[in-house]
Tab-separated table of C-alpha atoms in Angstrom:
chain	number	residue	atom	x	y	z
A	24	UNK	CA	-0.025	-0.036	0.027
A	25	UNK	CA	1.117	3.314	-0.888
A	26	UNK	CA	0.789	6.084	1.723
A	27	UNK	CA	0.357	9.668	0.392
A	28	UNK	CA	0.550	12.653	2.559
A	29	UNK	CA	-1.915	15.197	1.280
A	30	UNK	CA	-1.132	17.787	3.800
A	31	UNK	CA	0.310	21.117	2.591
A	32	UNK	CA	4.071	21.096	3.323
A	33	UNK	CA	3.914	23.590	6.209
A	34	UNK	CA	1.527	21.174	8.011
A	35	UNK	CA	3.430	17.948	7.309
A	36	UNK	CA	5.325	16.312	10.234
A	37	UNK	CA	8.960	16.710	9.651
A	38	UNK	CA	11.357	13.657	10.531
A	39	UNK	CA	14.010	15.148	12.505
A	40	UNK	CA	17.218	13.320	13.825
A	41	UNK	CA	16.581	12.232	17.268
A	42	UNK	CA	18.475	14.295	19.823
A	43	UNK	CA	20.474	11.289	21.379
A	44	UNK	CA	21.612	10.350	17.973
A	45	UNK	CA	22.592	13.892	17.166
A	46	UNK	CA	24.394	14.198	20.317
A	47	UNK	CA	26.163	10.779	19.690
A	48	UNK	CA	27.069	12.100	16.303
A	49	UNK	CA	28.411	15.337	17.674
A	50	UNK	CA	30.355	13.494	20.381
A	51	UNK	CA	31.804	11.149	17.849
A	52	UNK	CA	32.967	13.898	15.497
A	53	UNK	CA	34.447	15.741	18.572
A	54	UNK	CA	36.271	12.685	19.655
A	55	UNK	CA	37.732	11.839	16.206
A	56	UNK	CA	38.737	15.419	15.715
A	57	UNK	CA	40.382	15.536	19.050
A	58	UNK	CA	42.270	12.381	18.417
A	59	UNK	CA	43.290	13.723	14.969
A	60	UNK	CA	44.753	16.934	16.563
A	61	UNK	CA	46.363	14.807	19.219
A	62	UNK	CA	48.119	12.669	16.538
A	63	UNK	CA	49.154	15.868	14.733
A	64	UNK	CA	50.467	17.238	18.046
A	65	UNK	CA	52.447	13.925	18.607
A	66	UNK	CA	53.912	14.080	15.058
A	67	UNK	CA	55.021	17.612	15.636
A	68	UNK	CA	56.597	16.555	18.992
A	69	UNK	CA	58.212	13.680	17.194
A	70	UNK	CA	59.801	16.020	14.613
A	71	UNK	CA	61.114	18.329	17.361
A	72	UNK	CA	62.544	15.256	19.229
A	73	UNK	CA	64.238	14.046	16.012
A	74	UNK	CA	65.636	17.457	15.314
A	75	UNK	CA	67.047	17.521	18.796
A	76	UNK	CA	68.402	14.030	18.531
A	77	UNK	CA	70.224	15.018	15.301
A	78	UNK	CA	71.636	18.157	17.006
A	79	UNK	CA	72.818	16.194	20.061
A	80	UNK	CA	74.212	13.430	17.914
A	81	UNK	CA	76.285	16.112	16.077
A	82	UNK	CA	77.517	17.513	19.495
A	83	UNK	CA	78.168	13.943	20.651
A	84	UNK	CA	80.326	13.288	17.492
A	85	UNK	CA	82.228	16.447	17.790
A	86	UNK	CA	82.945	15.705	21.598
A	87	UNK	CA	83.929	12.081	20.820
A	88	UNK	CA	86.903	13.251	18.841
A	89	UNK	CA	87.923	15.651	21.667
A	90	UNK	CA	87.611	12.778	24.104
A	91	UNK	CA	89.799	10.700	21.815
A	92	UNK	CA	92.320	13.455	22.052
A	93	UNK	CA	92.090	13.449	25.912
A	94	UNK	CA	92.454	9.639	25.978
A	95	UNK	CA	95.479	10.015	23.739
A	96	UNK	CA	96.812	12.424	26.196
A	97	UNK	CA	96.102	9.946	28.939
A	98	UNK	CA	98.188	7.316	27.122
A	99	UNK	CA	101.078	9.788	26.744
A	100	UNK	CA	100.902	10.473	30.363
A	101	UNK	CA	100.951	6.907	31.256
A	102	UNK	CA	103.918	6.424	28.923
A	103	UNK	CA	105.768	9.368	30.411
A	104	UNK	CA	105.107	8.147	33.902
A	105	UNK	CA	106.342	4.718	32.866
A	106	UNK	CA	109.519	6.251	31.496
A	107	UNK	CA	109.988	8.262	34.770
A	108	UNK	CA	109.475	5.094	36.898
A	109	UNK	CA	111.900	3.138	34.645
A	110	UNK	CA	114.598	5.898	35.075
A	111	UNK	CA	114.001	6.005	38.885
A	112	UNK	CA	114.076	2.283	39.068
A	113	UNK	CA	117.470	2.279	37.196
A	114	UNK	CA	118.827	4.946	39.544
A	115	UNK	CA	117.598	3.122	42.498
A	116	UNK	CA	119.119	-0.286	41.479
A	117	UNK	CA	122.605	1.128	41.739
A	118	UNK	CA	124.611	0.018	44.722
A	119	UNK	CA	127.919	1.812	45.470
A	120	UNK	CA	129.975	-1.261	45.676
A	121	UNK	CA	133.275	0.617	46.323
A	122	UNK	CA	131.789	1.912	49.561
A	123	UNK	CA	130.260	-1.371	50.399
A	124	UNK	CA	133.428	-3.315	49.826
A	125	UNK	CA	135.447	-0.811	51.845
A	126	UNK	CA	132.891	-1.202	54.654
A	127	UNK	CA	133.411	-5.021	54.433
A	128	UNK	CA	137.242	-4.684	54.451
A	129	UNK	CA	137.145	-2.620	57.614
A	130	UNK	CA	134.640	-5.034	59.210
A	131	UNK	CA	136.726	-8.102	58.654
A	132	UNK	CA	138.564	-8.809	61.936
A	133	UNK	CA	142.128	-7.969	61.261
A	134	UNK	CA	144.451	-10.990	61.441
A	135	UNK	CA	141.793	-13.499	62.311
A	136	UNK	CA	139.636	-13.697	59.186
A	137	UNK	CA	140.519	-13.150	55.562
A	138	UNK	CA	138.888	-13.407	52.155
A	139	UNK	CA	139.759	-16.112	49.735
A	140	UNK	CA	137.278	-14.998	47.135
A	141	UNK	CA	134.459	-12.637	46.546
A	142	UNK	CA	131.603	-13.058	44.069
A	143	UNK	CA	128.825	-10.574	43.638
A	144	UNK	CA	125.939	-11.136	41.255
A	145	UNK	CA	122.504	-9.610	41.043
A	146	UNK	CA	121.147	-11.729	43.794
A	147	UNK	CA	123.863	-12.017	46.360
A	148	UNK	CA	127.270	-11.231	47.541
A	149	UNK	CA	129.082	-14.296	48.398
A	150	UNK	CA	132.394	-14.301	50.492
A	151	UNK	CA	134.824	-17.254	50.738
A	152	UNK	CA	136.622	-16.866	53.915
A	153	UNK	CA	139.261	-18.473	56.064
A	154	UNK	CA	139.719	-17.787	59.783
A	155	UNK	CA	142.531	-18.499	62.090
A	156	UNK	CA	142.062	-21.359	64.594
A	157	UNK	CA	139.280	-23.896	64.496
A	158	UNK	CA	136.580	-22.244	66.702
A	159	UNK	CA	133.185	-21.724	64.929
A	160	UNK	CA	133.055	-18.540	66.987
A	161	UNK	CA	134.958	-16.837	64.165
A	162	UNK	CA	132.086	-17.354	61.816
A	163	UNK	CA	129.389	-16.122	64.347
A	164	UNK	CA	131.547	-13.220	65.193
A	165	UNK	CA	131.998	-12.126	61.656
A	166	UNK	CA	128.328	-12.699	60.976
A	167	UNK	CA	127.352	-10.664	63.910
A	168	UNK	CA	129.767	-7.873	63.104
A	169	UNK	CA	128.121	-7.647	59.591
A	170	UNK	CA	124.644	-7.649	60.981
A	171	UNK	CA	125.346	-5.120	63.584
A	172	UNK	CA	126.851	-2.516	61.238
A	173	UNK	CA	123.515	-0.935	59.872
A	174	UNK	CA	125.256	0.962	57.125
A	175	UNK	CA	126.510	-2.170	55.684
A	176	UNK	CA	123.670	-4.424	56.443
A	177	UNK	CA	120.634	-2.406	55.266
A	178	UNK	CA	121.095	-3.603	51.760
A	179	UNK	CA	121.156	-7.343	52.606
A	180	UNK	CA	118.602	-9.767	53.851
A	181	UNK	CA	119.391	-12.246	56.619
A	182	UNK	CA	122.590	-14.130	56.211
A	183	UNK	CA	121.843	-17.685	56.040
A	184	UNK	CA	123.887	-20.334	57.953
A	185	UNK	CA	126.457	-22.197	55.600
A	186	UNK	CA	128.688	-25.073	56.135
A	187	UNK	CA	131.915	-24.613	58.128
A	188	UNK	CA	134.986	-26.801	57.720
A	189	UNK	CA	138.325	-27.011	59.381
A	190	UNK	CA	140.911	-27.400	56.588
A	191	UNK	CA	144.656	-27.623	56.024
A	192	UNK	CA	145.365	-24.247	54.494
A	193	UNK	CA	148.490	-25.368	52.542
A	194	UNK	CA	152.201	-24.828	52.834
A	195	UNK	CA	152.036	-21.016	52.555
A	196	UNK	CA	150.438	-20.786	56.121
A	197	UNK	CA	152.228	-21.650	59.246
A	198	UNK	CA	149.074	-22.928	60.923
A	199	UNK	CA	148.178	-26.612	60.286
A	200	UNK	CA	144.536	-26.028	60.235
A	201	UNK	CA	142.156	-23.172	59.722
A	202	UNK	CA	138.391	-22.498	59.554
A	203	UNK	CA	137.032	-22.392	56.036
A	204	UNK	CA	133.634	-21.151	55.199
A	205	UNK	CA	131.618	-19.147	52.742
A	206	UNK	CA	129.170	-16.466	53.785
A	207	UNK	CA	126.230	-15.614	51.573
A	208	UNK	CA	124.787	-12.160	51.785
A	209	UNK	CA	121.409	-12.015	49.818
A	210	UNK	CA	120.856	-8.700	48.291
A	211	UNK	CA	117.539	-7.042	49.453
A	212	UNK	CA	115.209	-6.560	46.534
A	213	UNK	CA	113.657	-3.284	45.841
A	214	UNK	CA	110.218	-3.188	47.250
A	215	UNK	CA	107.494	-2.988	44.617
A	216	UNK	CA	104.340	-1.089	45.148
A	217	UNK	CA	100.798	-2.380	44.093
A	218	UNK	CA	101.293	-1.585	40.415
A	219	UNK	CA	104.932	-2.526	40.228
A	220	UNK	CA	105.935	1.016	41.232
A	221	UNK	CA	108.535	1.472	43.942
A	222	UNK	CA	107.246	2.369	47.286
B	22	UNK	CA	15.503	-2.010	9.064
B	23	UNK	CA	14.621	1.559	9.100
B	24	UNK	CA	16.974	3.797	7.263
B	25	UNK	CA	17.842	5.852	10.345
B	26	UNK	CA	18.992	2.604	11.995
B	27	UNK	CA	21.143	1.742	8.845
B	28	UNK	CA	22.663	5.115	8.929
B	29	UNK	CA	23.230	4.937	12.647
B	30	UNK	CA	25.062	1.582	12.360
B	31	UNK	CA	27.070	2.917	9.498
B	32	UNK	CA	27.970	6.035	11.390
B	33	UNK	CA	29.017	3.923	14.435
B	34	UNK	CA	31.165	1.634	12.354
B	35	UNK	CA	32.881	4.671	10.746
B	36	UNK	CA	33.614	6.143	14.057
B	37	UNK	CA	34.799	3.068	15.641
B	38	UNK	CA	37.091	2.529	12.561
B	39	UNK	CA	38.344	6.291	12.816
B	40	UNK	CA	38.797	6.114	16.586
B	41	UNK	CA	40.676	2.686	16.246
B	42	UNK	CA	42.998	4.110	13.472
B	43	UNK	CA	43.760	7.204	15.243
B	44	UNK	CA	44.278	5.282	18.502
B	45	UNK	CA	46.915	3.169	16.819
B	46	UNK	CA	48.504	6.284	15.310
B	47	UNK	CA	48.711	7.790	19.006
B	48	UNK	CA	50.309	4.480	20.244
B	49	UNK	CA	52.764	4.249	17.317
B	50	UNK	CA	53.754	7.878	17.835
B	51	UNK	CA	54.049	7.607	21.359
B	52	UNK	CA	56.300	4.505	21.089
B	53	UNK	CA	58.495	6.495	18.419
B	54	UNK	CA	58.722	9.523	20.508
B	55	UNK	CA	59.682	7.480	23.539
B	56	UNK	CA	62.417	5.768	21.465
B	57	UNK	CA	63.666	9.058	20.260
B	58	UNK	CA	63.590	10.491	23.878
B	59	UNK	CA	65.543	7.469	24.986
B	60	UNK	CA	68.258	7.978	22.355
B	61	UNK	CA	68.385	11.724	23.300
B	62	UNK	CA	68.763	10.832	27.014
B	63	UNK	CA	71.541	8.230	26.123
B	64	UNK	CA	73.334	10.891	23.970
B	65	UNK	CA	72.956	13.369	26.774
B	66	UNK	CA	74.377	10.991	29.442
B	67	UNK	CA	77.475	10.328	27.096
B	68	UNK	CA	77.753	14.034	26.540
B	69	UNK	CA	77.895	14.569	30.141
B	70	UNK	CA	80.639	12.035	30.528
B	71	UNK	CA	82.543	13.439	27.509
B	72	UNK	CA	82.249	16.917	29.134
B	73	UNK	CA	83.625	15.572	32.329
B	74	UNK	CA	86.572	13.967	30.556
B	75	UNK	CA	87.179	17.133	28.285
B	76	UNK	CA	87.134	19.338	31.451
B	77	UNK	CA	90.344	17.480	32.493
B	78	UNK	CA	92.289	18.270	29.289
B	79	UNK	CA	93.961	21.490	30.398
B	80	UNK	CA	95.068	19.771	33.721
B	81	UNK	CA	96.428	16.891	31.904
B	82	UNK	CA	98.244	18.880	29.375
B	83	UNK	CA	99.878	20.726	32.344
B	84	UNK	CA	100.730	17.417	33.789
B	85	UNK	CA	102.312	16.255	30.587
B	86	UNK	CA	104.487	19.308	30.362
B	87	UNK	CA	105.501	18.716	34.011
B	88	UNK	CA	106.256	15.085	33.493
B	89	UNK	CA	108.232	15.806	30.201
B	90	UNK	CA	110.243	18.257	32.278
B	91	UNK	CA	110.839	15.705	35.052
B	92	UNK	CA	111.757	12.958	32.481
B	93	UNK	CA	114.311	15.386	30.779
B	94	UNK	CA	115.838	16.043	34.268
B	95	UNK	CA	115.965	12.355	35.192
B	96	UNK	CA	117.155	11.210	31.872
B	97	UNK	CA	120.137	13.562	32.227
B	98	UNK	CA	121.595	11.044	34.667
B	99	UNK	CA	121.926	8.551	31.877
B	100	UNK	CA	124.609	8.941	29.197
B	101	UNK	CA	123.524	10.915	26.179
B	102	UNK	CA	122.603	8.763	23.202
B	103	UNK	CA	125.450	7.790	21.137
B	104	UNK	CA	125.915	5.049	18.684
B	105	UNK	CA	129.394	4.485	20.038
B	106	UNK	CA	128.319	4.602	23.600
B	107	UNK	CA	129.700	1.145	24.264
B	108	UNK	CA	133.070	2.183	22.996
B	109	UNK	CA	132.912	5.449	25.217
B	110	UNK	CA	132.156	3.461	28.298
B	111	UNK	CA	134.849	0.903	27.565
B	112	UNK	CA	137.337	3.823	27.038
B	113	UNK	CA	136.266	5.303	30.348
B	114	UNK	CA	136.749	1.908	32.276
B	115	UNK	CA	140.054	1.313	30.584
B	116	UNK	CA	141.195	4.766	31.780
B	117	UNK	CA	140.036	4.286	35.171
B	118	UNK	CA	141.683	0.868	35.466
B	119	UNK	CA	144.946	2.274	34.197
B	120	UNK	CA	144.594	5.105	36.770
B	121	UNK	CA	144.007	2.685	39.627
B	122	UNK	CA	147.002	0.443	38.403
B	123	UNK	CA	144.941	-2.406	37.355
B	124	UNK	CA	146.148	-4.544	34.284
B	125	UNK	CA	143.433	-5.180	31.819
B	126	UNK	CA	143.120	-9.030	31.040
B	127	UNK	CA	140.386	-9.118	28.550
B	128	UNK	CA	137.388	-7.069	27.277
B	129	UNK	CA	134.057	-8.605	26.187
B	130	UNK	CA	131.507	-6.049	25.629
B	131	UNK	CA	127.838	-6.968	24.984
B	132	UNK	CA	125.113	-4.636	24.060
B	133	UNK	CA	121.504	-5.562	25.221
B	134	UNK	CA	118.635	-3.790	23.616
B	135	UNK	CA	115.506	-3.132	25.448
B	136	UNK	CA	114.465	-3.670	29.117
B	137	UNK	CA	117.012	-5.170	31.706
B	138	UNK	CA	117.474	-8.797	31.509
B	139	UNK	CA	115.046	-10.801	33.533
B	140	UNK	CA	117.816	-12.165	35.822
B	141	UNK	CA	119.248	-8.684	36.492
B	142	UNK	CA	118.458	-7.422	40.008
B	143	UNK	CA	117.462	-5.148	41.429
B	144	UNK	CA	115.245	-4.662	38.525
B	145	UNK	CA	114.073	-1.265	37.376
B	146	UNK	CA	110.336	-1.461	38.045
B	147	UNK	CA	108.082	-1.520	34.850
B	148	UNK	CA	104.521	-0.363	35.547
B	149	UNK	CA	101.779	-1.110	33.034
B	150	UNK	CA	102.147	1.056	29.890
B	151	UNK	CA	105.868	1.823	30.646
B	152	UNK	CA	107.810	2.493	27.607
B	153	UNK	CA	110.727	0.412	28.675
B	154	UNK	CA	111.669	-0.251	25.074
B	155	UNK	CA	112.852	3.334	24.950
B	156	UNK	CA	115.830	2.309	27.073
B	157	UNK	CA	118.797	0.340	25.752
B	158	UNK	CA	121.015	-1.301	28.251
B	159	UNK	CA	124.757	-1.718	27.503
B	160	UNK	CA	126.692	-4.367	29.449
B	161	UNK	CA	130.449	-4.678	29.584
B	162	UNK	CA	132.388	-7.456	31.113
B	163	UNK	CA	136.054	-6.667	31.931
B	164	UNK	CA	138.939	-8.563	33.491
B	165	UNK	CA	141.863	-7.143	35.422
B	166	UNK	CA	144.652	-8.111	37.685
B	167	UNK	CA	145.516	-5.985	40.729
B	168	UNK	CA	145.218	-5.556	44.536
B	169	UNK	CA	142.031	-5.242	46.394
B	170	UNK	CA	142.609	-1.555	47.232
B	171	UNK	CA	143.418	-0.623	43.786
B	172	UNK	CA	140.377	-2.273	42.628
B	173	UNK	CA	138.233	-0.235	45.278
B	174	UNK	CA	139.926	2.916	43.651
B	175	UNK	CA	138.894	1.718	40.201
B	176	UNK	CA	135.329	0.815	41.417
B	177	UNK	CA	134.931	4.192	43.048
B	178	UNK	CA	135.984	5.959	39.792
B	179	UNK	CA	133.474	3.956	37.904
B	180	UNK	CA	130.583	4.480	40.374
B	181	UNK	CA	131.272	8.329	40.328
B	182	UNK	CA	131.520	8.454	36.643
B	183	UNK	CA	129.705	11.551	35.090
B	184	UNK	CA	126.916	9.511	33.754
B	185	UNK	CA	125.222	6.436	35.055
B	186	UNK	CA	127.409	3.342	35.349
B	187	UNK	CA	126.309	0.391	37.553
B	188	UNK	CA	128.377	-2.403	38.690
B	189	UNK	CA	126.287	-5.592	38.571
B	190	UNK	CA	128.816	-8.276	39.015
B	191	UNK	CA	132.250	-8.778	40.648
B	192	UNK	CA	134.490	-11.820	40.970
B	193	UNK	CA	137.639	-11.518	42.930
B	194	UNK	CA	139.865	-14.600	43.315
B	195	UNK	CA	143.482	-14.670	44.504
B	196	UNK	CA	146.126	-15.296	41.850
B	197	UNK	CA	148.226	-18.332	42.667
B	198	UNK	CA	150.404	-17.545	45.755
B	199	UNK	CA	153.960	-16.306	45.180
B	200	UNK	CA	156.649	-15.408	47.616
B	201	UNK	CA	156.683	-11.745	48.461
B	202	UNK	CA	153.785	-9.517	48.956
B	203	UNK	CA	151.728	-9.598	52.252
B	204	UNK	CA	148.084	-10.872	51.772
B	205	UNK	CA	146.576	-7.432	51.572
B	206	UNK	CA	148.943	-6.594	48.648
B	207	UNK	CA	148.313	-9.923	46.869
B	208	UNK	CA	147.157	-9.743	43.187
B	209	UNK	CA	143.685	-10.710	42.527
B	210	UNK	CA	142.016	-11.951	39.360
B	211	UNK	CA	139.097	-9.524	38.923
B	212	UNK	CA	136.186	-9.686	36.655
B	213	UNK	CA	133.670	-6.998	36.701
B	214	UNK	CA	130.381	-6.496	34.774
B	215	UNK	CA	129.284	-2.875	34.355
B	216	UNK	CA	126.140	-1.731	32.662
B	217	UNK	CA	124.568	1.532	31.613
B	218	UNK	CA	121.380	2.592	29.891
B	219	UNK	CA	120.624	5.048	27.071
B	220	UNK	CA	117.360	6.715	26.637
B	221	UNK	CA	116.275	6.361	23.117
B	222	UNK	CA	112.634	7.620	22.589
B	223	UNK	CA	110.879	5.705	19.994
């Protein structure tokens, strides 16, 4: 069936959009527009951040080169310090043996103990001695004399005990038997600091 | 279905799709911005570290100048570099021996490049990074005959030489006994090893 509205247009009922639907539409449009604007804002912020990143990356790159120069300087400083420590180590490693041996000659009891040989190597000073008589007291006396002289002794570690023999010294001596012993004086090593540096 | 309902459904679908798309765009942009911000923060952190390192530059340059000066002063105790250093030291030792009335027996020079031999003691310390290859050690082993006190004179002159000379080894042994001199004047067979260093910056 076909319905025909015969009322004049001004009297006809107009079909309007229901208010809730209209409000819903408006809300939807506002929400979409708001989100759209937010996305635009985020994009703008993103561009600004990217520009800032590029600018900081350029600064970073420039500074990196300067830092490399400073690191090179650090290496040079370390090398210089190493050279200085090496020269100091060389200087500290020198022992004035002329003075040491002169002290030793003065410390030997005159007429009772004499040297038959002397060997110095980087680790120790070794004395080959003979002593008049056959009492071991000669050995302990000499050891004590060397230990008691601080000027002489400070460069040596403790003197170990070594074998002592009573021997026939040979025809050039009037005495039939003498004491023969060697005395080893270990050299005190230069103390090393935590990084191999001298204290 | 009334046309209004159809329109409403269509409009709702369009809004849902638009909001979904925009929501995803917001999420993606936020993640991207956070990543960029994280990169900037990392760069800023490194830049701060770099600034701290760069700030020490002037002080380090001053230190380098000071260390160079100290090194120059210290190195002056060593003999100046010469290709014939070994010969010069040998000549000096021979002159000192002659002055102390020691008779030279033999000369056997050896030159050692680089840091001190491992068995040489006391060792000059070598810290990490030390440029010990800049130093050349020269060893000279010499033999003499003479009395103990003349040997001490020789030794004193060697040790008070203008530039650095170190006595590393000594061997003294009496020569076969002969009638005549008192023990203190007996001749000894003497062997001495002397070393020195040269600074040769590489």
